[in-house]
PDB file of C-alpha atoms in Angstrom:
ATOM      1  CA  UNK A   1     -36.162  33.405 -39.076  1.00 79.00           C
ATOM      2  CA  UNK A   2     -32.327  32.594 -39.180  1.00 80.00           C
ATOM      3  CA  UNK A   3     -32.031  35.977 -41.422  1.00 88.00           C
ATOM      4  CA  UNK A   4     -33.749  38.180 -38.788  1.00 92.00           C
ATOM      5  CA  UNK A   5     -32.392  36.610 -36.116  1.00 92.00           C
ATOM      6  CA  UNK A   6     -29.002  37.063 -36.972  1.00 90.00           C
ATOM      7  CA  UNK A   7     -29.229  40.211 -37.529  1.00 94.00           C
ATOM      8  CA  UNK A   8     -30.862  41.110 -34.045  1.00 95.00           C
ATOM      9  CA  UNK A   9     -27.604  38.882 -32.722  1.00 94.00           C
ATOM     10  CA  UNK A  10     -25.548  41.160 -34.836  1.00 95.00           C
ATOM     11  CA  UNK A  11     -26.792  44.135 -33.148  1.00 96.00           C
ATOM     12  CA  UNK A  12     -26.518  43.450 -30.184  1.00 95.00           C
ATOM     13  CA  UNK A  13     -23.098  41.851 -30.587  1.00 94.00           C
ATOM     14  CA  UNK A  14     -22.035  45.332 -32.212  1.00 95.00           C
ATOM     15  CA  UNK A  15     -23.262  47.620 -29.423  1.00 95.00           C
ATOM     16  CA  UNK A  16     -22.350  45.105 -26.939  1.00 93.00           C
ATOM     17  CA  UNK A  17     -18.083  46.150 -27.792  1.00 93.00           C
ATOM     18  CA  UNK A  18     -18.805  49.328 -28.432  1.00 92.00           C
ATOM     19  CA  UNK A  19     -20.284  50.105 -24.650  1.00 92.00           C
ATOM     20  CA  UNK A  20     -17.325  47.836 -23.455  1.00 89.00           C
ATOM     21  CA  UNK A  21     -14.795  49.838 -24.561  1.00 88.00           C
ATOM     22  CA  UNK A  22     -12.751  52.937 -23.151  1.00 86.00           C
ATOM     23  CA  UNK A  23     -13.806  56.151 -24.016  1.00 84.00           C
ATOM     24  CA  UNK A  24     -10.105  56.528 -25.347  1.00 83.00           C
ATOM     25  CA  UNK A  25     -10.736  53.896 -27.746  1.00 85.00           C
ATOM     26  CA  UNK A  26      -8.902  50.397 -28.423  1.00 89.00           C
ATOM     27  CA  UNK A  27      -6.277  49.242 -25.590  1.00 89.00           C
ATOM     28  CA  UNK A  28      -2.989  49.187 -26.853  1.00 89.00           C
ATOM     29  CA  UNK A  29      -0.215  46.956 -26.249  1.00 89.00           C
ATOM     30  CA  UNK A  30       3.198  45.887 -27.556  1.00 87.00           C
ATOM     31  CA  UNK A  31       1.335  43.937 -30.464  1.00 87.00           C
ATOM     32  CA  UNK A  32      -1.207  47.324 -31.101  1.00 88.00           C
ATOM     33  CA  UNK A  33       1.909  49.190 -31.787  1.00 89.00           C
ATOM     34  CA  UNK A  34       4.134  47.199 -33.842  1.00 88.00           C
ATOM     35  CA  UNK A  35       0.342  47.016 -36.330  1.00 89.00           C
ATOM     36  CA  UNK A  36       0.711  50.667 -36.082  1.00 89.00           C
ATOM     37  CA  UNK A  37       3.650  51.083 -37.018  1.00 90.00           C
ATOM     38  CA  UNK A  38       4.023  48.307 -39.459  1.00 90.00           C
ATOM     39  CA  UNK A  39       0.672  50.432 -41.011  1.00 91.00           C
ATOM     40  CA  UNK A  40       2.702  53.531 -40.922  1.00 90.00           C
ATOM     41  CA  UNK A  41       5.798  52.121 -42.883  1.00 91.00           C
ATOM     42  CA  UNK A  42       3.139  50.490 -45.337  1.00 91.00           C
ATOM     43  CA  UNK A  43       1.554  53.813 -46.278  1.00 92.00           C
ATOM     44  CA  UNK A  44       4.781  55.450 -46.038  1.00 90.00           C
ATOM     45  CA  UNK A  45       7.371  53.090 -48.392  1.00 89.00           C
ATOM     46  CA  UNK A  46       5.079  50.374 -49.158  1.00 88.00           C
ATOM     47  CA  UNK A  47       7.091  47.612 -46.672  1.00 89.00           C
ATOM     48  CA  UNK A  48       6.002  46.657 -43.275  1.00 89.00           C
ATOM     49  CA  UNK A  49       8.285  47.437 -41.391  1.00 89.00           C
ATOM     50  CA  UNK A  50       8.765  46.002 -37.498  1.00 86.00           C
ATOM     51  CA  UNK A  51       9.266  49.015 -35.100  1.00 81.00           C
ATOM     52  CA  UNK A  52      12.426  49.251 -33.232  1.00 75.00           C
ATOM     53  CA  UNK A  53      13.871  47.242 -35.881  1.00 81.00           C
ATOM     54  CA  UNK A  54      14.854  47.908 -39.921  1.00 79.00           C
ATOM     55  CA  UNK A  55      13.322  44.226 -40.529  1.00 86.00           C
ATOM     56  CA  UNK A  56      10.494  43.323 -42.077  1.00 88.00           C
ATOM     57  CA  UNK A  57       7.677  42.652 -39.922  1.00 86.00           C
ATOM     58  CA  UNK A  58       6.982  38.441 -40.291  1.00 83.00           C
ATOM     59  CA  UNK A  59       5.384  38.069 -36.981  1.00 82.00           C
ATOM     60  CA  UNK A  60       1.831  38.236 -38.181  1.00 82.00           C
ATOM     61  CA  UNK A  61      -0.333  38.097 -41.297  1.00 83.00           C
ATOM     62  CA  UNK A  62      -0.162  41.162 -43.091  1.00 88.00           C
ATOM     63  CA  UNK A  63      -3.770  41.450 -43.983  1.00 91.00           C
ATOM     64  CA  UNK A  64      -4.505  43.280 -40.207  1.00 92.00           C
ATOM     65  CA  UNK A  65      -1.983  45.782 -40.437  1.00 91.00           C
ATOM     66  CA  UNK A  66      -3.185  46.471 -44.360  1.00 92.00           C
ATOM     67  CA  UNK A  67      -6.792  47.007 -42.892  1.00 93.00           C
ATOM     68  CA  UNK A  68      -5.121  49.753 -40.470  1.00 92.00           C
ATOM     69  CA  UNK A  69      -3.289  51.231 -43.625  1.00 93.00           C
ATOM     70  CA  UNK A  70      -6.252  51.770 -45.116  1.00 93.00           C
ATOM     71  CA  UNK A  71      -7.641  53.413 -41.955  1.00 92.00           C
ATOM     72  CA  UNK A  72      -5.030  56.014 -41.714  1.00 91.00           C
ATOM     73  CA  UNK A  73      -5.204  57.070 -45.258  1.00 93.00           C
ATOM     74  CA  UNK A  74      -8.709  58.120 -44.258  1.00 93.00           C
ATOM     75  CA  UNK A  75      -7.151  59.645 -41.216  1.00 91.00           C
ATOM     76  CA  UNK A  76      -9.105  57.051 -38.673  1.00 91.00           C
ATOM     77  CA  UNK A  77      -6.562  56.685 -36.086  1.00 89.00           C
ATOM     78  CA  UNK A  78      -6.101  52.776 -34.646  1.00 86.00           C
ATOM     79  CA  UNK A  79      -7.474  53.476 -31.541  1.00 87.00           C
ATOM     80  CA  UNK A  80     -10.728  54.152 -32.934  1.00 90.00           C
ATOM     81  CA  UNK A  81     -10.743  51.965 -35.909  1.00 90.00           C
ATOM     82  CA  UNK A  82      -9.707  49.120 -34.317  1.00 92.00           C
ATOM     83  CA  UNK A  83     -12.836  49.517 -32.047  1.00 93.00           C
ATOM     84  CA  UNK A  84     -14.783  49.449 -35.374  1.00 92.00           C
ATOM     85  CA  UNK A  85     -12.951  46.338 -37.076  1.00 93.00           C
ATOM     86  CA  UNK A  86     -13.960  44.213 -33.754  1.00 94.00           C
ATOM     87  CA  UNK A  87     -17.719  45.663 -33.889  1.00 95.00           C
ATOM     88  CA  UNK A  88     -17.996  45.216 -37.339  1.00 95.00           C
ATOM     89  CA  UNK A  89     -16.089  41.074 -37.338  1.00 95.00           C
ATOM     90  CA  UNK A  90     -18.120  40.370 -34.160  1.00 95.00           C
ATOM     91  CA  UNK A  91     -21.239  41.557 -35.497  1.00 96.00           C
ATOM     92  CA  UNK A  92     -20.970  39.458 -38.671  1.00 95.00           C
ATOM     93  CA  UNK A  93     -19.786  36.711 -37.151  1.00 94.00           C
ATOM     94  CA  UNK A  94     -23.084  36.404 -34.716  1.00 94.00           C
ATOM     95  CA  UNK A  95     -25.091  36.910 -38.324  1.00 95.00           C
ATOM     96  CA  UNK A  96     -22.603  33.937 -39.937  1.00 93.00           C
ATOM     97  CA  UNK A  97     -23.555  31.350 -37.271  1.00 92.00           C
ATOM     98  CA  UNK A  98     -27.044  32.278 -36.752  1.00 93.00           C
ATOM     99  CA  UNK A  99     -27.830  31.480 -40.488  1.00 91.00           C
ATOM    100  CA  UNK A 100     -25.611  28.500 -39.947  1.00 91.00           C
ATOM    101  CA  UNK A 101     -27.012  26.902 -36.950  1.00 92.00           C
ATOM    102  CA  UNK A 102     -30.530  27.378 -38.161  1.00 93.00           C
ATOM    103  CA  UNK A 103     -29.700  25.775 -41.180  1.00 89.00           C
ATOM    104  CA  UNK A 104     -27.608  23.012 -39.801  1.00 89.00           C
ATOM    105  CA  UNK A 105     -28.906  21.860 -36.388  1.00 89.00           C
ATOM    106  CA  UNK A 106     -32.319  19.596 -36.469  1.00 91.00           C
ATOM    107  CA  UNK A 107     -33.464  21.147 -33.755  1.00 92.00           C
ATOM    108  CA  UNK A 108     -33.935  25.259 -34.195  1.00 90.00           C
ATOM    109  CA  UNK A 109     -34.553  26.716 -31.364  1.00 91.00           C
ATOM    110  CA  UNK A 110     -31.209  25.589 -29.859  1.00 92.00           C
ATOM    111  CA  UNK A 111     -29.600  27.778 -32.126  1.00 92.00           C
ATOM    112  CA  UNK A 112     -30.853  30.835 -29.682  1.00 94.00           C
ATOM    113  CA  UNK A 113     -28.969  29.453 -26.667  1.00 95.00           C
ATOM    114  CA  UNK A 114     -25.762  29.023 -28.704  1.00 94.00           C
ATOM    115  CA  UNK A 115     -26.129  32.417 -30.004  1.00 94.00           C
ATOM    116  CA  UNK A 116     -26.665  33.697 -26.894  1.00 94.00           C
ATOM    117  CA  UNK A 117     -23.699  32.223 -25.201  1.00 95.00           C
ATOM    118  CA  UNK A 118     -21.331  33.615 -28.106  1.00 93.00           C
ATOM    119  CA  UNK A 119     -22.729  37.077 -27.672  1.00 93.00           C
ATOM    120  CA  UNK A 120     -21.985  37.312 -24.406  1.00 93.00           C
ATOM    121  CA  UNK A 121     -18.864  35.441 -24.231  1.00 92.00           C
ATOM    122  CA  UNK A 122     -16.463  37.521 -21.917  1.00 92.00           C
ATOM    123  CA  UNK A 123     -13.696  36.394 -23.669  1.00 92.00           C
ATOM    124  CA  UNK A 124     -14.836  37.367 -26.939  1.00 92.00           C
ATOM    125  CA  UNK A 125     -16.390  41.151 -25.947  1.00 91.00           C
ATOM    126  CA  UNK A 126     -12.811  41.496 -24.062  1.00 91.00           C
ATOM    127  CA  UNK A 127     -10.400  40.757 -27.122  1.00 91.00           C
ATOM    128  CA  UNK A 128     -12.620  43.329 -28.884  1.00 91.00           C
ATOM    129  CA  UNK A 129     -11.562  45.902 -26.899  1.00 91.00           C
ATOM    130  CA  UNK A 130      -7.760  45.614 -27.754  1.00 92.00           C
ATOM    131  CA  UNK A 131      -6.166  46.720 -31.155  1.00 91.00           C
ATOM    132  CA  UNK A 132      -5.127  43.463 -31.977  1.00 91.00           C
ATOM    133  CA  UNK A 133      -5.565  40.902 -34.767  1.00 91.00           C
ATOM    134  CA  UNK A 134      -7.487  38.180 -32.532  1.00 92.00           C
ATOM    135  CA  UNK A 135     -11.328  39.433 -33.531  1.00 93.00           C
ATOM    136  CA  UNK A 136     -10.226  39.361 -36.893  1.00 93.00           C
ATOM    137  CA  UNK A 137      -8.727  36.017 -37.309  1.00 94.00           C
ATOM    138  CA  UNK A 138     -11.635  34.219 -35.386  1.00 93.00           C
ATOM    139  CA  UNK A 139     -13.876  35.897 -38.072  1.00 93.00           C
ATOM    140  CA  UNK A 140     -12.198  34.915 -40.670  1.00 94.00           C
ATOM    141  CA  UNK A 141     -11.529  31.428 -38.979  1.00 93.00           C
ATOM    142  CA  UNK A 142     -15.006  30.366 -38.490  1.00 91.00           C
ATOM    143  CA  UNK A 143     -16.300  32.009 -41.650  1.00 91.00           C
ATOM    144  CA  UNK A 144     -13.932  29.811 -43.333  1.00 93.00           C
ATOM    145  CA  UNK A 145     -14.749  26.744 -41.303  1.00 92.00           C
ATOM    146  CA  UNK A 146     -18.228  27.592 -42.044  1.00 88.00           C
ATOM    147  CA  UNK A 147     -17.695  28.020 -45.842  1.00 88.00           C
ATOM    148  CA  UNK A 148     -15.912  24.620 -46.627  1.00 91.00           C
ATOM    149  CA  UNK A 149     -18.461  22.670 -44.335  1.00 85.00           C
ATOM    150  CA  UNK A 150     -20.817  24.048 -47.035  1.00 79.00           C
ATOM    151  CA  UNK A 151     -18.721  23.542 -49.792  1.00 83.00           C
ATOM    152  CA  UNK A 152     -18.443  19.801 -48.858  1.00 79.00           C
TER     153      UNK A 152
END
């Protein structure tokens, strides 16, 4: 049940950003670009590099604007890949805490609700429509959270 359930979650969590976003793709801003760029340098010299600046970029984690890297030696640009890292992280996340609610709470069913009110968190589908770290990160967060609650 947890299994299957997660996975419809998943689904629905993964179409749900990809009919919230712009045709165009991701939303950029200030942040979007400075990943961009930082991916750019990456592939190009192997630094990040901060745009605007000859620094190195120590604003953010570099695992992100690695991720993007990768995407643009495949030639995906950021607009559309990031759409697809914040499907992909939102998705998994639903199927993460579905098989962690069923197996934690006492009572199952009230791991539907909770499900329910992540998937359709406004919050959540509207960070995944920006090219920015955030969907990422919460992922990662949680599956971590997730994984040492386990481990203890």
């Amino acid at each position: 049940m947890r299994h299957i359930t997660g996975i419809l979650f998943a689904i629905a969590a993964f179409l749900l950003v990809l009919a919230c976003v712009p045709r165009s793709g991701a939303i950029y801003t200030h942040d979007s670009q400075s990943y961009e760029y930082a991916a750019t340098t990456l592939i190009e010299s192997g630094e990040l590099r901060y745009f605007g600046y000859d620094t190195p970029i120590v604003q953010w984690p570099p695992f992100y604007m690695a991720i993007t890297a990768l995407l643009g030696l495949l030639d995906i640009p950021l607009s559309q890949g990031a759409v697809w890292i914040n499907a992909v992280c939102f998705a998994y996340l639903l199927y993460v805490m579905s098989v962690y609610l069923f197996d934690s709470l006492n009572v199952k069913w009230l791991a539907i609700p909770a499900l329910l009110m992540v998937c359709v968190s406004v919050p959540m589908v509207l960070i995944s429509g920006y090219a920015w770290t955030e969907m990422l990160f919460i992922f990662l967060s949680m599956l971590s959270m997730i994984l040492l609650q386990q481990y203890v």
